[in-house]
Amino acid sequence: MSGPLLPTDPASIGGHRLLARLGAGGMGVVYLGRTEAGALAAVKVIQAEYADEPDFRARFRREVEAARRVTSPWAVPVTGADPDAAAPWLATAFVPGPSLQEAVARHGPLPARSVRVLGRMLAAALREVHAAGLVHRDVKPANVLLAVDGPRLIDFGIARAADETAITSTDLVIGTPGFLSPEQAEARGAPVGPPSDIFSLGCLLAYAATGRPPFGSGTADALLYRTVHDEPDLEGIEAVDLLTLLRLCLAKDPADRPTDERLGAELLVEDAIPEGGQLDWLPEDVVRAIADRSAEMLALPDIEPTAAGTPPEAPGRRRLLVLASGAAVLMAGGGVAAWAALRGEDDPGTAVATTRHWALGLQADLSGAQKTAGQAQERGARLAIEQYNSRKNKPFELTLKTVDDGGSAGRAPAAAKKLIQDADVLAVLGPTNDETANAVLATYDEALLPLMCVSAGGLLLSQQQYRSFVHCRPSDSLLAIPVAIYLMKQGVTQRAGLLQDRTGRTYAQETASITTLMLRRLGRPPYPRVIPADTGDIEPVIADMLRAGIGSFVYAGYAPGAARVARELVTAGFDGPRLASQAVIDPAFLAQAGDAAEGWVMTASFIDPSAVPEAAAFTAAFRKRYGAAPGYYAAEAYDTVNLFLQELVKGTKSGRPPGRKELAGLLRKSTYKGITKQFSFRATDGQFTGWGISLHRVEGGRFRFVGEAPSKV
């Protein structure tokens, strides 16, 4: 989906009149452009800060050269490029359809026939790639655009010659974890050949058929480990021929995988592409989405010509419109504050009205299924800001501006837009859950508005490198690390039983994978079992684990499944240590497990401030302000806002706060000792680098905070 150009965007690039933004990321922006002949193009422009890096520019030049060597109807052709320009750019033919990733996310998995046709045409594209002596090395759903007449393979940014050793460091992995091959994942420095692309194609087709990556999602390390050692998750694929094809493509040994030639000639013989005809290969809802996108592009208005050599100081037409709008506001009585709001926030010459109220934004679930956590965060944040405003030496007062997204990924972008468009908002706390966070991360990043998450913890949050994201808690996968350490400290000599509940999807998979990895490193490999999502009777599985002589039990999944397992363990007479992670700290576990919940131990990214001496003053202030004890995440939100305030005051000059971009950098480089944990971050991507994991135990029918989880045996 396209978006409007920003006032700071150029009017043209390389002879292309720019019409809209197609997307933006940490490295650059992709525009929709139109040539003088009227042809539409996708114009990828690299940001100046990366263009100044010789290695990055060389990589971009290699991308241009690689893309030009591939001629296939199923690969997007290059129509122009200038890798040596001040702002390097690459133009390709514009495909109005969504990416495969977007289509599956919006409309669900594709039918088996669509997957077969998709595989046949992408195999043909890869055949041309390999015939050109290249290996694509990044075949993934985001790099396949869908059109009515077939898919288009894009992005040759890391393509290399098939006989070239692309990795000089044995620890450097090139590609997208979850869609790369085992030989890429192991990063041993050996050349990666065409079979690697076939493996990635298998991952892509599995995603298209099931709606999920075959090796789950999560941290890069977890994905790489599963790619090398685990079997792919192909559950739900009923077509035997497709299942067979995917298993061949996903063979661990490159020699066991079919060639792209064999894929097209022998294994995908159905649904041949008609000569000169149009292939009816996509579901109606996807075709409708492509048609709507095409209509949107055709409806874009022409832009009046602007001289290509316009001096930098001369404002473009869009900038003049913005300034004209500002003048109209002034004449209508808007005054100095209105004029200041129209000028660049990072401009040191901006006039600021003394009555301007700077703000911290809060995007949260205040009315949906997770409103308890969202409301706790709002209360903790509001208390921190009220205490700040009561200081005598503050540079200015702050307000808290809240938006309620109801915990819905569909509502989240509109909520984020409200805060982004409010020029007074310096940073945002939230959102509450993984779905809403994933829905808005790129939006906040494009606006360079710092986003501080205290409860969302899914590993998808760490898969892309954002510029303004600050993760203020350990991720869900890291919560599994203390499980193995805790068991070792308990002195249990028998193997640990590890049960992965498939109803827990990615969360369960991550917990099981990290627990397995840690126990193996500690010399205590677990006894693992998996419960398929549709399993009715789990007694045989539990009985098998007990017959294996397990001395402790680890559950990977959500609260309802844990309750079922807890009851079965009690029935079987098992009384050894029983552990799970944060998702099980849920009233549903206590209600459904009853007495069987007693003694279970859980790891979590939050504390109970009522049980922490260092949080006594916060707890007392919270009770006085709200008449109740603070809930989970209230103290974490309080700490995060105080971290934000620390950096805000530090960066304030002459009564003016730092701009959004500067503030994001300050937050990522900051350290802060809070009442919940020690905060520190990786400056490159804002990921949390502290510990911040606690233990909770069920005692007397409630969750009791035990203390910090062990980090060493």
XYZ file of C-alpha atoms in Angstrom:
713
model
C 0.000 0.000 0.000
C 1.355 3.396 -0.966
C 1.592 6.494 1.195
C 1.953 10.193 0.417
C 5.300 11.820 -0.188
C 6.779 13.722 2.725
C 7.838 17.372 2.392
C 11.459 16.238 2.701
C 11.195 13.736 -0.169
C 12.789 14.634 -3.512
C 10.557 15.514 -6.468
C 12.431 13.236 -8.859
C 15.158 10.604 -8.982
C 17.040 9.604 -12.121
C 14.387 10.918 -14.491
C 11.525 9.411 -12.490
C 8.815 11.764 -11.202
C 8.023 10.506 -7.702
C 4.326 9.920 -6.998
C 4.158 8.167 -3.627
C 6.026 6.145 -1.017
C 5.761 2.373 -1.334
C 7.708 1.614 1.825
C 10.590 2.591 4.060
C 13.050 0.806 6.278
C 16.315 1.305 8.104
C 18.370 1.440 4.884
C 16.268 3.584 2.578
C 12.955 4.363 0.923
C 11.141 2.778 -2.024
C 9.113 5.247 -4.105
C 6.566 4.847 -6.839
C 7.942 6.749 -9.819
C 6.819 7.525 -13.349
C 9.169 7.896 -16.303
C 8.769 10.572 -18.965
C 7.205 7.866 -21.158
C 4.571 7.233 -18.482
C 5.818 3.845 -17.241
C 5.545 3.168 -13.503
C 8.610 2.002 -11.596
C 9.609 1.095 -8.065
C 12.584 3.326 -7.221
C 14.753 2.164 -4.322
C 16.857 4.995 -2.833
C 19.562 4.384 -0.242
C 19.883 6.796 2.673
C 22.894 9.089 2.587
C 24.263 7.796 5.885
C 24.696 4.324 4.337
C 25.778 5.644 0.941
C 28.853 7.089 2.642
C 29.974 3.600 3.688
C 32.187 2.048 0.967
C 31.198 -1.531 1.869
C 27.508 -0.751 1.693
C 27.845 1.073 -1.626
C 29.795 -1.904 -3.026
C 27.024 -4.225 -1.911
C 24.417 -2.033 -3.600
C 26.468 -1.947 -6.812
C 26.622 -5.736 -6.688
C 22.833 -5.878 -6.293
C 22.384 -3.787 -9.445
C 24.784 -5.944 -11.431
C 23.192 -9.183 -10.245
C 19.643 -8.057 -10.994
C 20.623 -6.991 -14.511
C 22.021 -10.459 -15.268
C 18.677 -12.197 -14.668
C 16.138 -12.291 -17.506
C 12.960 -14.148 -16.558
C 9.249 -13.339 -16.829
C 9.040 -14.207 -13.119
C 11.829 -11.857 -11.962
C 11.316 -8.084 -11.834
C 13.563 -6.448 -14.457
C 15.853 -3.509 -13.736
C 14.843 -0.389 -15.712
C 17.517 1.977 -14.448
C 20.113 2.500 -11.728
C 22.940 4.710 -10.514
C 24.919 3.062 -7.716
C 27.469 5.911 -7.826
C 25.008 8.759 -7.237
C 25.116 10.787 -4.019
C 21.938 8.900 -3.081
C 22.328 5.523 -4.879
C 19.135 4.314 -6.556
C 17.748 1.323 -8.401
C 14.556 1.315 -10.493
C 12.631 -1.834 -11.406
C 9.360 -2.420 -13.223
C 6.482 -1.740 -10.847
C 4.291 -4.687 -9.787
C 1.104 -3.376 -8.123
C 0.299 -6.589 -6.288
C 1.107 -7.371 -2.633
C 4.061 -9.452 -1.530
C 3.438 -13.103 -0.739
C 4.077 -12.257 2.908
C 1.409 -9.545 2.889
C -1.099 -11.687 0.978
C -0.799 -14.649 3.349
C -0.908 -12.400 6.422
C -4.090 -10.691 5.188
C -5.919 -13.533 3.435
C -4.518 -16.722 4.930
C -2.661 -19.664 3.356
C -2.961 -20.327 -0.376
C -4.749 -23.423 -1.722
C -2.532 -26.350 -2.730
C -3.036 -25.642 -6.454
C -1.905 -22.031 -6.015
C 1.179 -23.217 -4.133
C 2.062 -25.642 -6.937
C 1.773 -22.921 -9.594
C 3.747 -20.521 -7.416
C 6.468 -23.139 -7.023
C 6.613 -23.885 -10.745
C 7.080 -20.242 -11.741
C 9.560 -19.421 -8.991
C 11.545 -22.518 -9.931
C 11.660 -21.101 -13.462
C 12.897 -17.766 -12.098
C 15.591 -19.493 -10.059
C 16.613 -21.490 -13.106
C 17.441 -18.190 -14.825
C 19.210 -16.894 -11.716
C 21.384 -19.981 -11.546
C 21.966 -19.990 -15.301
C 23.410 -16.485 -14.889
C 25.935 -17.965 -12.463
C 24.234 -16.470 -9.396
C 22.703 -17.649 -6.140
C 19.880 -15.423 -4.873
C 20.473 -16.291 -1.174
C 17.374 -14.470 0.137
C 14.325 -16.240 -1.312
C 11.560 -15.384 1.155
C 7.860 -14.339 1.077
C 8.678 -10.617 1.327
C 10.795 -10.910 -1.842
C 8.001 -12.322 -4.007
C 5.378 -9.960 -5.431
C 2.069 -11.371 -6.668
C 0.469 -10.459 -9.977
C -2.518 -11.970 -11.768
C -0.241 -13.496 -14.407
C 2.250 -14.896 -11.915
C 4.753 -14.023 -9.159
C 7.826 -11.812 -9.458
C 11.076 -12.488 -7.622
C 12.776 -9.315 -6.373
C 15.744 -8.084 -4.316
C 19.164 -9.321 -5.367
C 20.853 -7.356 -2.579
C 22.909 -10.315 -1.294
C 23.063 -12.419 -4.461
C 26.521 -13.768 -5.227
C 28.275 -15.754 -7.918
C 27.737 -19.459 -7.313
C 31.498 -20.127 -7.093
C 32.206 -17.180 -4.798
C 32.894 -17.602 -1.104
C 30.549 -14.961 0.233
C 31.388 -15.259 3.893
C 34.831 -14.466 5.125
C 33.939 -14.788 8.799
C 32.861 -18.202 10.021
C 30.425 -16.547 12.410
C 28.650 -14.329 9.869
C 25.268 -15.496 8.566
C 23.970 -13.892 5.378
C 20.261 -14.200 4.607
C 16.959 -14.165 6.474
C 16.781 -16.648 9.391
C 13.784 -18.928 8.982
C 14.092 -18.954 5.183
C 17.770 -19.717 4.670
C 19.386 -23.123 4.201
C 21.292 -25.188 6.790
C 24.549 -24.464 4.963
C 23.833 -20.729 5.274
C 22.800 -21.155 8.912
C 26.036 -22.917 9.837
C 28.092 -20.078 8.256
C 31.245 -22.121 7.807
C 32.644 -20.014 4.999
C 32.051 -22.582 2.248
C 30.436 -21.483 -1.027
C 26.630 -21.540 -1.021
C 25.242 -22.973 -4.258
C 21.882 -23.275 -6.066
C 20.619 -26.029 -3.684
C 20.528 -23.338 -0.994
C 17.937 -21.397 -3.006
C 15.899 -24.613 -3.417
C 15.795 -25.051 0.355
C 14.664 -21.426 0.754
C 12.028 -21.996 -1.929
C 10.779 -24.951 0.105
C 10.501 -22.724 3.176
C 8.634 -20.115 1.132
C 6.174 -22.663 -0.309
C 5.589 -24.156 3.153
C 4.778 -20.666 4.405
C 2.372 -20.131 1.508
C 0.635 -23.440 2.247
C 0.366 -23.135 6.042
C 0.607 -19.427 6.843
C 3.657 -19.939 9.052
C 7.410 -20.418 8.532
C 8.379 -24.127 8.698
C 10.955 -23.474 11.412
C 8.855 -21.046 13.422
C 9.883 -17.513 14.256
C 12.028 -15.932 16.917
C 15.604 -14.959 17.604
C 18.135 -15.548 14.882
C 20.015 -18.081 17.012
C 16.902 -20.141 17.662
C 15.896 -20.106 14.005
C 19.369 -21.097 12.853
C 19.505 -23.953 15.345
C 16.116 -25.325 14.275
C 16.984 -24.985 10.584
C 20.066 -27.156 11.058
C 18.732 -29.697 13.583
C 14.899 -29.791 13.580
C 12.413 -31.168 11.103
C 10.175 -28.588 9.404
C 6.640 -28.034 10.675
C 4.444 -29.063 7.727
C 1.360 -29.812 9.795
C -1.899 -29.068 7.988
C -0.679 -29.800 4.445
C -2.955 -32.571 3.186
C -1.926 -32.764 -0.486
C 0.472 -35.743 -0.612
C 2.306 -34.537 -3.716
C 2.911 -31.107 -2.244
C 4.044 -32.599 1.054
C 6.495 -34.849 -0.783
C 7.826 -31.919 -2.804
C 8.413 -29.812 0.306
C 10.212 -32.606 2.106
C 12.547 -32.994 -0.868
C 13.261 -29.260 -1.014
C 13.838 -29.106 2.744
C 16.352 -31.938 2.906
C 19.233 -31.031 5.221
C 21.845 -32.344 2.763
C 22.101 -30.113 -0.348
C 22.790 -33.205 -2.482
C 19.360 -34.632 -1.606
C 17.421 -31.621 -2.897
C 15.976 -31.485 -6.429
C 17.404 -29.060 -8.964
C 15.325 -26.142 -10.210
C 15.187 -27.924 -13.596
C 13.718 -31.056 -12.050
C 11.263 -29.019 -9.990
C 9.758 -27.493 -13.096
C 9.987 -30.501 -15.405
C 9.098 -33.444 -13.148
C 7.771 -32.482 -9.751
C 5.471 -29.606 -10.701
C 3.966 -30.898 -13.920
C 0.389 -29.796 -13.226
C -1.094 -26.398 -13.996
C 1.266 -25.591 -16.838
C 1.421 -21.946 -17.817
C -0.718 -21.474 -20.975
C 0.955 -19.986 -24.015
C -0.149 -16.368 -24.345
C -2.986 -16.991 -21.938
C -3.721 -15.752 -18.426
C -3.345 -18.215 -15.602
C -6.168 -18.394 -13.078
C -3.996 -19.359 -10.136
C -4.837 -17.162 -7.139
C -7.851 -17.145 -4.771
C -10.501 -14.519 -5.519
C -9.743 -12.389 -2.467
C -6.056 -12.088 -3.450
C -6.984 -11.270 -7.064
C -9.362 -8.601 -5.763
C -6.564 -7.136 -3.626
C -4.304 -6.972 -6.685
C -7.074 -5.294 -8.689
C -7.712 -2.763 -5.936
C -3.997 -1.990 -5.689
C -3.769 -1.567 -9.462
C -6.772 0.775 -9.496
C -5.211 2.824 -6.716
C -2.012 3.240 -8.704
C -3.841 4.215 -11.902
C -5.831 6.811 -9.979
C -2.714 8.658 -8.829
C -2.774 12.203 -10.203
C -0.054 13.582 -12.402
C 2.438 15.923 -10.759
C 3.351 19.191 -12.347
C 6.873 19.105 -13.802
C 9.685 20.428 -11.642
C 13.127 21.253 -12.980
C 15.505 18.406 -12.202
C 18.264 20.861 -11.344
C 16.358 22.807 -8.704
C 18.842 24.186 -6.134
C 18.614 22.491 -2.711
C 17.537 25.685 -0.978
C 14.542 26.214 -3.275
C 11.482 24.496 -1.744
C 9.612 22.011 -3.940
C 5.951 22.263 -4.790
C 4.847 20.060 -1.890
C 6.963 22.081 0.555
C 5.458 25.324 -0.763
C 1.987 23.909 -0.192
C 2.896 23.152 3.414
C 4.275 26.654 3.939
C 1.212 28.169 2.292
C -0.976 26.203 4.663
C 1.043 27.556 7.587
C 0.550 31.129 6.358
C -3.197 30.540 6.167
C -3.227 29.361 9.769
C -1.339 32.462 10.849
C -3.768 34.776 9.078
C -6.621 32.915 10.736
C -5.185 33.743 14.148
C -3.131 30.577 14.723
C -0.230 32.603 16.097
C 3.301 31.530 16.969
C 2.383 28.041 18.199
C 0.759 27.111 14.878
C 3.774 28.374 12.921
C 6.157 26.457 15.186
C 4.199 23.249 14.665
C 4.647 23.536 10.905
C 8.436 23.833 11.035
C 10.877 20.934 11.319
C 11.091 19.736 14.899
C 14.840 19.211 14.730
C 15.467 22.684 13.288
C 17.465 24.568 15.952
C 15.956 27.804 14.693
C 12.370 26.743 15.326
C 10.394 29.273 17.307
C 8.714 27.612 20.297
C 5.753 29.070 22.123
C 6.234 29.124 25.874
C 2.805 27.527 26.335
C 3.622 24.438 24.287
C 2.951 21.199 26.157
C 5.345 18.392 25.260
C 3.993 14.888 25.720
C 4.741 11.207 26.080
C 2.381 9.033 24.075
C 0.887 5.777 25.306
C -0.571 3.228 22.907
C -2.197 0.402 24.799
C -5.029 -2.082 25.040
C -7.330 -0.222 27.413
C -10.582 -1.981 26.526
C -9.761 -5.397 25.039
C -8.668 -8.811 26.243
C -5.414 -7.500 27.749
C -6.801 -4.322 29.212
C -5.557 -5.269 32.699
C -1.940 -5.036 31.517
C -2.667 -1.956 29.387
C -4.377 -0.092 32.222
C -1.574 -1.015 34.633
C 0.944 0.499 32.218
C -1.122 3.654 31.846
C -1.310 4.093 35.617
C 2.409 3.470 36.124
C 3.292 5.923 33.341
C 0.911 8.595 34.625
C 2.332 8.327 38.143
C 5.894 8.818 36.844
C 4.891 11.903 34.838
C 2.952 13.422 37.746
C 5.980 12.993 39.980
C 8.169 14.606 37.307
C 5.807 17.563 36.966
C 5.971 18.110 40.720
C 9.729 18.801 40.531
C 10.836 22.392 40.950
C 13.810 22.243 38.575
C 12.122 20.622 35.560
C 12.815 22.298 32.176
C 9.127 22.024 31.166
C 5.974 20.094 32.057
C 4.882 16.921 30.302
C 1.485 15.430 29.576
C 0.510 11.832 28.843
C -1.503 11.361 25.655
C -3.166 7.957 25.395
C -4.697 6.063 22.488
C -6.628 2.811 22.910
C -6.098 0.209 20.186
C -8.199 -2.425 21.977
C -5.358 -4.905 21.553
C -6.322 -5.234 17.876
C -3.738 -5.342 15.081
C -6.404 -3.885 12.784
C -6.929 -0.823 14.996
C -3.282 -0.362 15.957
C -2.039 1.555 12.850
C -4.743 4.230 13.171
C -3.916 4.645 16.863
C -0.213 4.989 16.059
C -0.950 7.556 13.369
C -2.664 9.829 15.917
C 0.452 9.936 18.067
C 2.845 10.255 15.131
C 0.941 13.231 13.713
C 0.941 15.010 17.074
C 4.132 17.103 16.886
C 4.183 17.490 20.679
C 4.650 13.731 21.265
C 8.342 13.011 21.814
C 8.179 9.232 22.347
C 5.609 6.464 22.831
C 5.171 3.745 25.454
C 3.572 0.515 24.202
C 1.830 -1.275 22.575
C 0.542 -3.969 24.928
C 0.772 -7.179 22.898
C 2.832 -8.716 20.104
C 0.145 -8.432 17.431
C -0.296 -4.688 17.842
C 3.456 -4.112 18.191
C 4.221 -5.953 14.956
C 1.467 -3.980 13.224
C 2.980 -0.568 14.049
C 6.742 -0.995 14.425
C 7.514 -0.016 10.844
C 5.112 2.945 11.047
C 6.784 4.396 14.134
C 10.197 3.663 12.637
C 9.454 5.579 9.457
C 8.450 8.579 11.586
C 11.571 8.087 13.756
C 9.335 8.326 16.820
C 10.906 6.343 19.700
C 8.757 3.351 20.682
C 9.424 1.805 24.104
C 7.840 -1.642 24.627
C 7.489 -3.032 28.149
C 5.107 -5.983 27.659
C 5.253 -7.119 24.006
C 8.011 -9.719 23.874
C 7.618 -11.878 20.775
C 10.732 -12.632 18.829
C 9.390 -11.123 15.624
C 10.180 -7.805 17.285
C 13.885 -8.568 16.978
C 13.944 -9.948 13.431
C 14.253 -6.594 11.676
C 16.572 -3.724 12.495
C 14.508 -0.674 13.366
C 15.925 2.772 14.052
C 13.615 3.993 16.826
C 12.555 0.803 18.651
C 13.642 0.361 22.280
C 12.760 -3.021 23.801
C 12.511 -2.498 27.551
C 12.268 -6.161 28.542
C 13.922 -9.495 27.729
C 12.239 -11.307 24.846
C 9.982 -14.315 25.363
C 12.644 -16.746 24.158
C 15.143 -15.532 26.765
C 12.663 -16.355 29.521
C 13.436 -20.031 28.867
C 17.123 -19.647 29.767
C 16.660 -19.674 33.585
C 14.484 -22.809 33.357
C 17.494 -25.032 32.678
C 19.623 -23.172 35.234
C 16.911 -23.532 37.900
C 16.666 -27.287 37.309
C 20.433 -27.699 37.618
C 20.440 -25.776 40.897
C 17.666 -28.048 42.240
C 20.077 -30.981 41.977
C 17.663 -33.234 40.077
C 19.790 -35.954 38.481
C 17.138 -37.525 36.229
C 16.393 -36.125 32.778
C 13.909 -33.301 32.466
C 10.760 -34.028 30.512
C 10.046 -31.292 27.973
C 6.553 -31.057 26.509
C 5.881 -28.718 23.572
C 2.173 -27.997 23.147
C 1.459 -27.131 19.507
C -1.537 -25.009 20.561
C 1.128 -22.592 21.818
C 2.434 -22.170 18.252
C 5.571 -20.010 18.016
C 5.675 -19.233 21.744
C 5.811 -22.931 22.631
C 8.336 -23.678 19.925
C 10.680 -20.937 21.136
C 10.404 -22.027 24.771
C 11.084 -25.662 23.901
C 14.002 -24.860 21.579
C 15.828 -22.569 24.017
C 15.234 -24.935 26.965
C 16.598 -27.850 24.930
C 19.622 -25.837 23.854
C 20.418 -24.741 27.416
C 19.990 -28.214 28.929
C 22.238 -29.721 26.264
C 24.911 -27.120 26.941
C 24.708 -28.001 30.633
C 25.144 -31.685 29.816
C 21.528 -32.647 30.637
C 19.646 -33.223 27.357
C 15.879 -33.396 28.020
C 13.363 -36.074 27.093
C 11.209 -34.161 24.569
C 7.654 -34.826 23.424
C 5.207 -32.836 21.308
C 1.415 -32.655 21.623
C -0.277 -31.930 18.276
C -2.844 -29.126 18.395
C -5.810 -31.494 17.990
C -4.802 -34.012 20.683
C -7.736 -34.908 22.915
C -6.175 -37.389 25.340
C -2.734 -36.463 26.653
C -2.488 -39.315 29.184
C -0.431 -41.583 26.850
C 2.093 -38.795 26.292
C 2.488 -38.099 30.013
C 2.720 -41.830 30.751
C 5.468 -42.233 28.174
C 7.471 -39.387 29.721
C 7.138 -40.854 33.202
C 8.194 -44.311 31.956
C 11.329 -42.642 30.589
C 12.246 -41.811 34.204
C 12.027 -38.003 34.108
C 12.734 -36.215 37.377
C 11.358 -32.795 36.435
C 8.879 -31.437 33.957
C 8.946 -28.366 31.673
C 5.835 -27.236 29.803
C 6.085 -25.043 26.699
C 2.780 -23.429 25.782
C -0.155 -21.392 27.077
C -2.135 -21.475 30.336
C -5.101 -23.727 29.322
C -2.745 -26.438 28.068
C -0.614 -26.143 31.198
C -3.704 -26.627 33.363
C -4.567 -29.831 31.503
C -1.026 -31.134 31.938
C -0.965 -30.153 35.625
C -4.084 -32.213 36.326
C -2.678 -35.214 34.454
C 0.629 -35.061 36.361
C -1.201 -35.061 39.696
C -3.310 -38.021 38.597
C -0.117 -39.869 37.655
C 1.432 -39.094 41.055
C 4.297 -36.951 39.747
C 5.547 -34.438 42.339
C 8.919 -33.340 40.916
C 9.712 -29.758 39.892
C 7.274 -28.421 37.279
C 8.173 -25.319 35.307
C 6.773 -23.077 32.603
C 7.311 -19.525 31.364
C 5.406 -16.260 31.502
C 2.318 -17.149 29.424
C 1.193 -19.535 32.173
C 0.991 -16.685 34.727
C -2.649 -16.296 33.882
C -5.790 -16.568 36.073
C -7.004 -19.247 33.653
C -4.222 -21.584 34.840
C -5.247 -21.246 38.486
C -8.954 -21.627 37.723
C -8.627 -24.639 35.415
C -5.834 -26.499 37.222
C -7.169 -25.985 40.745
C -5.029 -27.667 43.413
C -2.889 -29.232 40.666
C -1.343 -25.797 40.054
C 0.335 -25.751 43.474
C 4.123 -25.684 43.329
C 4.487 -24.802 39.644
C 7.317 -22.321 38.979
C 7.223 -19.753 36.154
C 9.747 -17.311 34.720
C 8.569 -13.798 33.811
C 9.727 -10.394 32.571
C 7.828 -8.539 35.316
C 7.854 -8.366 39.099
C 5.233 -7.999 41.801
C 6.276 -4.609 43.228
C 4.310 -5.275 46.425
C 6.815 -8.017 47.244
C 9.991 -6.076 46.406
C 11.515 -3.884 49.162
C 13.133 -1.559 46.593
C 9.666 -0.835 45.208
C 8.043 0.044 48.546
C 7.903 3.792 47.843
C 6.424 3.189 44.386
C 3.836 0.759 45.785
C 2.801 3.233 48.481
C 2.518 6.108 45.979
C 0.540 3.892 43.596
C -1.899 2.839 46.331
C -2.357 6.453 47.397
C -2.967 7.606 43.822
C -5.231 4.775 42.640
C -6.538 3.085 45.785
C -5.257 -0.344 44.756
C -2.060 -2.385 44.569
C -0.066 -2.075 41.323
C -0.671 -4.847 38.800
C 1.835 -6.576 36.564
C 3.689 -4.142 34.256
C 2.733 -1.046 36.269
C 6.209 -0.849 37.824
C 7.884 -1.702 34.508
C 6.032 1.159 32.808
C 6.952 3.467 35.701
C 10.634 2.546 35.323
C 10.558 2.972 31.538
C 9.023 6.442 31.781
C 11.651 7.461 34.324
C 14.334 6.182 31.950
C 12.747 8.312 29.225
C 12.652 11.336 31.550
C 16.322 10.865 32.450
C 17.362 11.054 28.790
C 14.836 13.779 27.982
C 16.229 16.108 30.644
C 19.787 15.219 29.666
C 19.142 16.144 26.035
C 17.177 19.333 26.696
C 18.972 22.516 25.644
C 17.795 26.073 26.295
C 14.427 24.778 27.405
C 13.900 22.785 24.208
C 13.716 18.966 24.295
C 15.733 16.792 21.906
C 14.039 15.872 18.629
C 12.614 12.428 18.082
C 15.620 11.069 16.204
C 18.101 12.389 18.759
C 15.983 11.044 21.607
C 15.900 7.565 20.053
C 19.704 7.569 19.998
C 19.910 8.757 23.600
C 17.523 6.050 24.789
C 19.433 3.279 23.043
C 22.723 4.359 24.617
C 21.248 4.823 28.082
C 21.542 2.794 31.255
C 19.150 3.097 34.158
C 18.788 1.386 37.524
C 15.074 1.017 38.089
C 13.035 -0.639 40.798
C 12.304 -3.606 38.514
C 15.694 -4.187 36.857
C 18.822 -2.649 35.390
C 18.091 -1.253 31.914
C 20.642 -1.324 29.106
C 20.311 -1.730 25.345
C 22.181 -2.613 22.199
C 22.747 0.733 20.509
C 22.464 -0.713 16.997
C 18.896 -2.042 17.294
C 17.522 -1.094 20.724
C 17.310 -4.693 21.987
C 17.363 -5.169 25.753
C 20.753 -6.421 27.006
C 20.091 -6.665 30.736
C 18.750 -9.677 32.658
C 15.397 -8.665 34.120
C 13.915 -12.164 34.536
C 12.087 -13.148 37.697
C 10.575 -16.295 39.221
C 6.992 -16.775 40.381
C 5.553 -19.829 42.184
C 1.962 -20.921 42.739
C 1.316 -21.010 46.496
C -2.051 -21.057 48.207
C -3.921 -20.714 44.944
C -2.139 -17.566 43.785
C 1.033 -16.520 42.001
C 3.723 -15.468 44.481
C 6.786 -13.495 43.418
C 9.931 -15.420 44.398
C 12.674 -13.070 43.220
C 15.206 -12.713 40.450
C 15.694 -15.816 38.325
C 19.159 -17.407 38.478
C 21.506 -16.496 35.632
C 24.361 -18.831 36.580
C 24.512 -22.435 37.758
